Coordinates of C-alpha atoms and ligand atoms in Angstrom, one line a residue:
M626 CA 0.1 0.1 -0.1
A627 CA 1.1 3.3 -1.1
H628 CA 1.7 4.4 2.4
N629 CA 3.9 1.6 3.5
V630 CA 6.2 2.8 0.8
Q631 CA 10.0 4.1 2.1
V632 CA 10.7 7.5 1.3
N633 CA 14.2 8.4 1.7
D634 CA 14.6 11.8 -0.2
L635 CA 12.3 14.8 0.9
S636 CA 13.5 17.1 -2.3
P637 CA 10.8 15.9 -4.7
L638 CA 8.2 17.0 -2.6
L639 CA 10.0 20.5 -2.4
T640 CA 9.4 21.1 -6.0
D641 CA 6.7 22.9 -7.7
E642 CA 5.0 20.0 -8.4
G643 CA 5.7 18.1 -5.1
Q644 CA 4.1 21.5 -3.4
S645 CA 1.1 21.4 -5.4
L646 CA 0.5 17.9 -4.8
L647 CA 0.5 18.2 -0.7
A648 CA -1.6 21.3 -1.1
A649 CA -4.0 19.3 -3.1
L650 CA -4.2 16.5 -0.2
R651 CA -4.2 18.6 2.5
D652 CA -8.0 17.3 4.0
F653 CA -7.6 14.3 1.9
N654 CA -9.3 11.3 3.3
P655 CA -7.0 8.3 4.0
A656 CA -10.2 5.9 3.3
Q657 CA -9.9 7.0 -0.2
E658 CA -6.4 7.1 -0.6
L659 CA -6.4 4.2 -3.4
A660 CA -8.9 6.4 -5.5
I661 CA -7.2 9.3 -4.8
A662 CA -3.5 8.0 -5.7
T663 CA -5.1 6.6 -8.8
R664 CA -6.4 9.7 -9.9
L665 CA -3.2 11.7 -8.9
R666 CA -1.0 9.2 -10.9
R667 CA -2.4 9.8 -14.2
D668 CA -0.8 13.5 -14.0
H669 CA 2.2 12.9 -12.0
P670 CA 5.0 10.5 -11.1
A671 CA 3.4 7.6 -9.2
E672 CA 6.9 7.7 -7.0
L673 CA 6.2 11.8 -6.2
V674 CA 2.0 10.6 -5.4
S675 CA 3.2 8.1 -3.0
A676 CA 5.7 10.5 -1.3
A677 CA 2.9 13.0 -1.1
I678 CA 0.4 10.8 0.3
G679 CA 2.9 9.5 2.8
Q680 CA 3.5 13.2 3.8
A681 CA 0.1 13.9 3.7
R682 CA -0.9 11.6 6.2
L683 CA 2.2 12.4 8.4
R684 CA 0.8 16.1 8.4
Q685 CA -2.6 14.7 9.8
R686 CA -1.3 13.2 12.1
A687 CA 1.3 16.4 13.4
V688 CA -1.7 18.3 14.0
A689 CA -2.1 17.3 17.3
K690 CA 1.0 18.1 18.4
F691 CA 1.8 21.2 16.1
G692 CA -1.1 22.4 15.3
A693 CA -2.6 22.8 11.9
E694 CA -0.8 25.9 11.1
D695 CA 2.3 24.5 11.5
A696 CA 1.9 20.8 10.9
Y697 CA 1.0 21.6 7.2
R698 CA 3.9 23.2 6.7
M699 CA 6.1 21.2 8.1
Y700 CA 7.9 17.6 7.0
F701 CA 7.9 14.8 8.8
T702 CA 9.0 11.2 8.9
P703 CA 7.1 8.7 10.6
N704 CA 9.7 8.4 13.9
G705 CA 9.8 12.3 13.5
V706 CA 6.4 13.0 14.0
E707 CA 6.0 9.9 16.6
Q708 CA 9.3 11.3 18.7
A709 CA 9.0 15.3 18.6
T710 CA 8.3 17.4 22.0
R711 CA 4.9 19.0 21.2
K712 CA 4.3 22.6 20.7
S713 CA 3.5 23.5 23.5
V714 CA 6.3 21.9 25.7
A715 CA 8.8 22.8 23.3
E716 CA 8.0 26.9 23.4
Y717 CA 8.1 26.4 27.3
R718 CA 11.1 25.0 27.7
A719 CA 12.8 27.3 24.5
G720 CA 11.2 30.2 26.9
R721 CA 13.0 28.8 29.8
F722 CA 16.3 28.7 28.0
A723 CA 15.6 32.5 27.0
A724 CA 14.9 33.7 30.5
L725 CA 18.3 32.6 31.1
G726 CA 19.6 34.6 28.9
V727 CA 20.6 31.8 26.3
A728 CA 21.5 32.9 22.7
S729 CA 22.7 30.1 21.2
V730 CA 21.8 26.2 21.7
A731 CA 23.0 23.1 20.2
D732 CA 20.6 21.1 19.7
L733 CA 21.9 17.3 20.2
C734 CA 19.2 14.9 18.4
S735 CA 17.3 17.5 16.6
G736 CA 14.7 14.8 15.0
I737 CA 12.5 16.5 13.0
G738 CA 12.7 19.9 15.0
G739 CA 10.3 20.0 17.4
D740 CA 12.6 21.5 20.1
A741 CA 14.8 23.6 17.4
V742 CA 11.8 25.6 15.8
A743 CA 10.6 26.6 19.0
L744 CA 13.8 27.8 20.1
A745 CA 14.4 29.9 16.8
R746 CA 10.9 31.4 17.5
A747 CA 12.3 32.4 21.1
G748 CA 15.0 34.3 19.0
I749 CA 17.9 31.9 20.0
R750 CA 20.7 30.5 17.3
V751 CA 20.4 26.6 16.9
L752 CA 22.4 24.2 15.7
A753 CA 20.6 21.1 14.8
V754 CA 22.4 18.0 14.4
D755 CA 20.5 14.3 13.7
R756 CA 22.6 11.6 12.2
D757 CA 19.7 10.3 10.4
P758 CA 19.9 11.9 6.6
L759 CA 15.9 11.7 6.0
T760 CA 15.7 13.2 9.7
A761 CA 18.1 15.5 9.1
S762 CA 16.6 16.9 5.7
A763 CA 13.4 17.3 7.5
V764 CA 14.4 19.8 9.9
R765 CA 16.0 21.7 7.6
A766 CA 12.9 21.5 5.5
N767 CA 11.2 22.8 8.5
A768 CA 13.5 26.1 9.4
A769 CA 12.9 27.0 5.6
A770 CA 9.1 26.3 5.9
L771 CA 8.5 28.4 8.9
G772 CA 11.0 31.1 8.2
L773 CA 13.7 30.2 10.4
A774 CA 16.5 29.1 8.2
E775 CA 18.8 32.1 9.5
L776 CA 18.4 31.0 13.1
I777 CA 19.0 27.2 12.4
E778 CA 22.1 25.5 11.5
V779 CA 21.4 21.8 10.1
R780 CA 24.2 19.3 10.4
E781 CA 24.1 15.7 9.7
A782 CA 26.2 14.1 12.0
D783 CA 26.7 12.2 15.4
V784 CA 26.1 14.2 18.0
T785 CA 29.4 12.7 19.8
E786 CA 31.5 14.2 17.3
I787 CA 30.2 17.7 17.4
D788 CA 32.2 20.9 19.3
T789 CA 29.6 22.2 21.5
S790 CA 31.8 24.9 22.8
G791 CA 30.6 27.9 20.3
Y792 CA 27.2 27.5 21.7
D793 CA 25.8 28.9 25.4
A794 CA 24.0 25.9 26.3
V795 CA 23.2 21.8 25.1
F796 CA 20.2 20.4 24.5
V797 CA 19.8 16.9 24.2
D798 CA 16.4 14.5 23.7
P799 CA 18.0 11.1 22.8
A800 CA 16.2 8.3 21.0
R801 CA 14.6 6.3 23.3
R802 CA 13.2 3.8 21.2
G803 CA 15.3 0.6 20.3
G804 CA 14.4 -2.1 17.5
R805 CA 12.2 -3.3 20.5
G806 CA 10.1 -0.6 21.4
R807 CA 10.2 2.0 23.8
V808 CA 14.1 1.9 25.9
F809 CA 13.8 2.2 29.6
D810 CA 17.1 2.0 30.3
P811 CA 18.5 5.5 30.2
E812 CA 21.9 4.0 29.4
A813 CA 20.1 2.2 25.9
Y814 CA 19.3 5.7 25.1
S815 CA 20.6 6.8 21.7
P816 CA 23.3 8.5 22.9
P817 CA 23.4 7.1 26.5
L818 CA 22.4 9.3 29.1
S819 CA 25.6 9.2 30.5
W820 CA 27.0 10.8 27.4
A821 CA 24.2 13.7 27.4
I822 CA 25.1 14.4 31.6
E823 CA 28.5 15.0 30.0
A824 CA 28.1 17.2 27.0
A825 CA 25.8 19.1 29.4
R826 CA 28.3 19.6 32.1
A827 CA 30.7 21.1 29.5
R828 CA 28.2 24.0 28.9
P829 CA 27.2 27.1 31.3
H830 CA 23.7 25.8 30.4
A831 CA 21.7 22.2 29.3
A832 CA 18.9 20.9 29.2
L833 CA 18.3 16.9 28.6
K834 CA 14.8 15.7 27.9
I835 CA 13.9 12.1 29.6
A836 CA 11.7 9.6 29.9
P837 CA 9.0 10.8 32.9
G838 CA 9.6 7.3 34.6
I839 CA 13.4 8.0 35.3
P840 CA 13.7 6.9 38.7
H841 CA 14.5 10.2 41.2
E842 CA 17.8 8.1 42.4
L843 CA 19.5 8.4 38.8
V844 CA 19.0 12.6 38.5
P845 CA 22.6 13.7 39.3
D846 CA 22.9 16.1 42.1
D847 CA 24.3 18.9 39.9
F848 CA 21.2 18.7 37.8
D849 CA 17.4 19.8 38.6
A850 CA 14.8 17.5 37.5
E851 CA 11.1 19.4 36.1
W852 CA 8.5 16.9 35.3
I853 CA 6.1 18.2 32.8
S854 CA 2.7 17.3 32.0
D855 CA 0.4 19.3 29.4
E856 CA -3.6 19.3 29.7
G857 CA -3.1 17.0 32.3
D858 CA -0.7 14.1 30.4
V859 CA 2.4 14.2 31.7
K860 CA 4.6 14.3 28.6
E861 CA 8.6 14.2 30.3
A862 CA 11.2 14.6 32.8
V863 CA 13.8 17.4 32.3
L864 CA 17.2 17.4 33.6
W865 CA 18.3 21.2 33.8
R866 CA 21.5 22.1 34.3
G867 CA 22.5 25.8 35.1
A868 CA 19.0 26.7 35.5
R869 CA 19.2 26.7 39.5
T870 CA 16.3 29.2 40.7
A871 CA 16.4 30.6 44.2
T872 CA 13.6 28.6 45.2
A873 CA 15.6 25.3 44.4
G874 CA 15.8 22.9 47.2
P875 CA 19.8 23.7 49.2
A876 CA 21.1 20.1 49.0
G877 CA 20.9 17.8 45.6
P878 CA 18.6 18.4 43.0
G879 CA 16.0 20.9 42.8
I880 CA 12.5 19.1 42.0
A881 CA 9.8 20.8 40.1
A882 CA 6.3 19.9 38.3
T883 CA 5.3 22.0 35.6
L884 CA 1.7 22.2 34.6
L885 CA 0.8 23.5 30.7
P886 CA -1.1 25.8 29.3
G887 CA 0.1 27.8 32.3
P888 CA 2.8 27.4 33.0
R889 CA 2.4 27.0 36.7
T890 CA 5.1 25.3 38.8
L891 CA 5.3 23.6 42.2
T892 CA 8.7 23.7 43.5
G893 CA 9.9 21.0 45.8
R894 CA 11.2 21.4 49.3
G895 CA 11.5 18.2 50.4
L896 CA 8.4 18.0 52.8
P897 CA 8.3 14.6 54.6
D898 CA 5.1 12.6 53.5
P899 CA 1.7 14.1 54.0
P900 CA -0.2 12.7 57.5
V901 CA -2.6 10.1 56.7
R902 CA -5.9 11.1 57.6
P903 CA -10.1 10.4 57.8
V904 CA -11.5 11.5 54.2
G905 CA -13.1 14.4 54.1
R906 CA -15.5 16.2 52.2
Y907 CA -13.0 16.5 49.4
L908 CA -10.7 14.5 47.2
Y909 CA -8.0 15.6 45.7
E910 CA -6.6 14.0 42.6
P911 CA -2.9 15.0 41.9
D912 CA -1.6 15.9 38.5
G913 CA 0.7 13.2 37.0
A914 CA 3.4 15.6 37.1
V915 CA 3.0 16.5 40.3
I916 CA 3.2 12.4 41.6
R917 CA 6.1 11.6 39.1
A918 CA 8.3 14.3 41.0
H919 CA 7.1 13.5 44.2
L920 CA 5.7 16.6 45.0
V921 CA 2.3 15.3 46.8
A922 CA 3.4 16.5 50.3
E923 CA 4.0 20.0 48.8
A924 CA 0.6 19.7 47.2
A925 CA -1.2 18.4 50.1
E926 CA 0.3 21.0 52.0
A927 CA -1.4 23.7 49.8
L928 CA -4.4 22.2 50.1
N929 CA -4.2 22.1 53.8
G930 CA -4.8 18.3 53.4
G931 CA -3.5 14.8 54.3
L932 CA -3.5 11.2 52.4
I933 CA -6.5 8.8 52.8
D934 CA -3.8 5.9 53.0
E935 CA -0.3 6.4 53.4
T936 CA 0.9 4.4 49.7
I937 CA -1.8 6.3 47.9
A938 CA -1.3 9.6 46.1
Y939 CA -4.6 10.9 47.1
I940 CA -5.5 14.0 49.4
T941 CA -8.5 14.7 51.4
S942 CA -9.1 18.1 52.9
D943 CA -12.5 19.7 54.4
E944 CA -12.2 22.5 52.2
P945 CA -12.8 23.2 48.8
H946 CA -9.5 24.6 46.9
P947 CA -10.9 25.8 43.5
G948 CA -8.1 27.5 42.3
T949 CA -5.1 25.0 42.6
P950 CA -4.1 23.8 39.2
F951 CA -2.1 21.0 40.9
A952 CA -4.6 18.6 41.7
T953 CA -8.2 18.3 40.5
G954 CA -11.1 18.1 43.2
Y955 CA -14.1 16.3 44.1
E956 CA -16.6 16.5 46.7
I957 CA -17.2 13.2 48.4
T958 CA -20.8 11.9 49.3
D959 CA -20.0 8.2 50.5
V960 CA -16.8 6.4 51.7
L961 CA -17.4 2.7 51.8
P962 CA -15.9 -0.4 51.9
F963 CA -15.4 -1.8 48.5
H964 CA -18.5 -4.2 47.9
L965 CA -19.5 -4.5 44.3
K966 CA -23.3 -5.5 45.3
R967 CA -23.8 -2.4 47.2
L968 CA -22.2 -0.5 44.6
K969 CA -24.5 -1.5 42.2
A970 CA -27.5 -1.1 44.2
L971 CA -26.6 2.9 45.2
L972 CA -25.9 3.8 41.9
R973 CA -29.3 2.3 40.4
E974 CA -31.2 4.1 43.9
R975 CA -29.6 7.3 42.8
G976 CA -30.0 6.8 38.9
V977 CA -26.7 7.2 37.7
G978 CA -26.3 6.7 34.5
S979 CA -23.0 7.8 34.0
L980 CA -19.9 6.8 36.2
T981 CA -16.7 7.6 35.9
V982 CA -14.3 5.0 37.4
K983 CA -10.8 6.3 39.0
K984 CA -8.6 4.3 40.4
R985 CA -5.2 3.4 42.7
G986 CA -4.2 1.0 44.6
S987 CA -6.8 -1.6 43.5
A988 CA -7.0 -4.3 40.9
V989 CA -10.0 -3.5 39.7
E990 CA -10.6 -3.1 36.2
P991 CA -12.8 0.2 35.4
E992 CA -14.2 -1.1 32.6
E993 CA -15.2 -4.5 34.4
L994 CA -16.3 -2.8 37.0
R995 CA -18.7 -0.4 34.8
R996 CA -19.8 -3.7 32.9
K997 CA -21.0 -5.4 36.2
V998 CA -23.1 -2.2 37.6
K999 CA -24.4 -1.6 34.2
P1000 CA -24.7 2.1 34.9
Q1001 CA -28.3 3.5 34.1
G1002 CA -30.3 6.8 35.1
P1003 CA -29.9 10.6 34.2
H1004 CA -27.4 11.2 37.0
S1005 CA -23.6 11.3 37.1
A1006 CA -21.1 10.3 39.2
T1007 CA -17.5 9.5 40.0
V1008 CA -16.3 5.9 42.3
F1009 CA -13.0 6.0 43.2
L1010 CA -11.6 2.3 44.1
T1011 CA -8.6 2.6 46.3
R1012 CA -7.7 1.9 49.9
V1013 CA -8.5 4.1 53.2
A1014 CA -6.3 3.4 55.9
G1015 CA -5.0 0.2 54.3
A1016 CA -8.3 -1.5 53.4
P1017 CA -9.9 -1.7 49.6
A1018 CA -12.8 1.2 49.7
M1019 CA -15.0 3.0 47.0
L1020 CA -15.6 7.1 47.6
I1021 CA -18.4 8.4 45.8
G1022 CA -18.7 11.8 44.4
H1023 CA -18.4 14.0 41.9
P1024 CA -16.0 16.8 40.3
A1025 CA -16.1 19.9 42.7
R1026 CA -17.9 23.3 41.6
Ligands
SAM1514 C1 13.7 12.2 20.1 S1 13.9 12.0 18.7 C2 14.4 13.8 19.0 C3 13.3 14.9 18.6 C4 13.4 15.8 18.8 N1 13.6 17.0 20.1 C5 12.0 17.2 18.6 O1 11.2 17.6 19.2 O2 11.8 17.1 16.8 C6 15.9 11.7 18.6 C7 16.6 11.8 17.3 O3 17.7 11.4 17.7 C8 18.6 10.9 16.8 N2 19.9 10.4 17.6 C9 19.9 9.2 18.0 N3 21.4 8.9 18.4 C10 21.9 9.8 17.5 C11 23.4 10.7 17.7 N4 24.2 9.7 18.0 N5 23.7 11.2 16.7 C12 22.7 11.9 16.0 N6 21.4 11.8 16.1 C13 21.1 10.6 17.0 C14 17.7 9.8 15.8 O4 17.9 10.2 14.7 C15 16.5 10.7 16.6 O5 15.7 11.8 15.3

């Protein structure tokens, strides 16, 4: 099928003919690909048609990360779309670099340029390095298509061979996918995290993008770690060097959770675990970045709350905190030991037809639960399957107003 054709060169797409094909394919319906390809092949070379259809598909996929305005001007590779930093996160990071007074960045592992573009738009001069020829030609094409060619120099090379001494900062976003899917061991990144750490130490400022699941023990003492979420989804962790703010912890790495859009940043103060207390009127589900950053205690303090169980990251409080961005609040009406039949009866009695199931520390599968309780009726509710003081529990409520 046409979309499986491996395209190894973007240049045919950059010709007038390629550009007009791409424009014609902008809103094409992939379900009609065969018919469209057949029609286009009457007037254009088959290979060019395949390349344009492949690129049009990638652009459609890229809209979710880059927005339509950029995505339909940019060039992608399948891995490039998948691995690129989304625009919101790249813009935020570029803003941090700019705020540090960084004027030039060596972007080591540029991919198709998600970060390079954001850095350049923040007015920063960028050296974009990627060893993959097609990827390097994509970042070059993107710099040109977005009017940033003057700020982005592209080099097709191995990052380990780059002299970064002419740059204020380095940014490294290593490839985290091996032949068999995602790579969890940071030493299996390409390049390995230990290499990136040394590259970072060689410049006054640096940021390394890593998987959000990185164990905190792996954060070196001379770096700060920031977990970033966008619209409630954790996207990445960043190891910063030369970016320490006055609020960072006195010893060891500074820890922060940043929520986009915003940005709203919660900074770690090394607080001890929050106290366990009885479930109050409100339950707060911390944002994933807060949890990954181990800042539940900082969030609990801001909510004047405690934990419902020492091992569970749900915060409870007696007061509403509608302003907090760091946790989503629910008003709780019932706290019961977990019991399926009881839950079913209760929801029936209350006419709950729309049930949101959340869980933390429970083995029950939300889908299975929904199937078993068969919610019916005009009302909605949220049920939390969790543990309260060590015992399986169900908390019923609704989003706090
Ligand atoms: C995660 S992607 C970068 C995504 C990029 N930050 C963006 O937002 O578009 C990693 C890239 O690193 C490149 N890469 C991996 N090892 C490399 C090396 N040793 N030298 C140069 N490039 C490398 C891969 O080709 C891949 O394009």
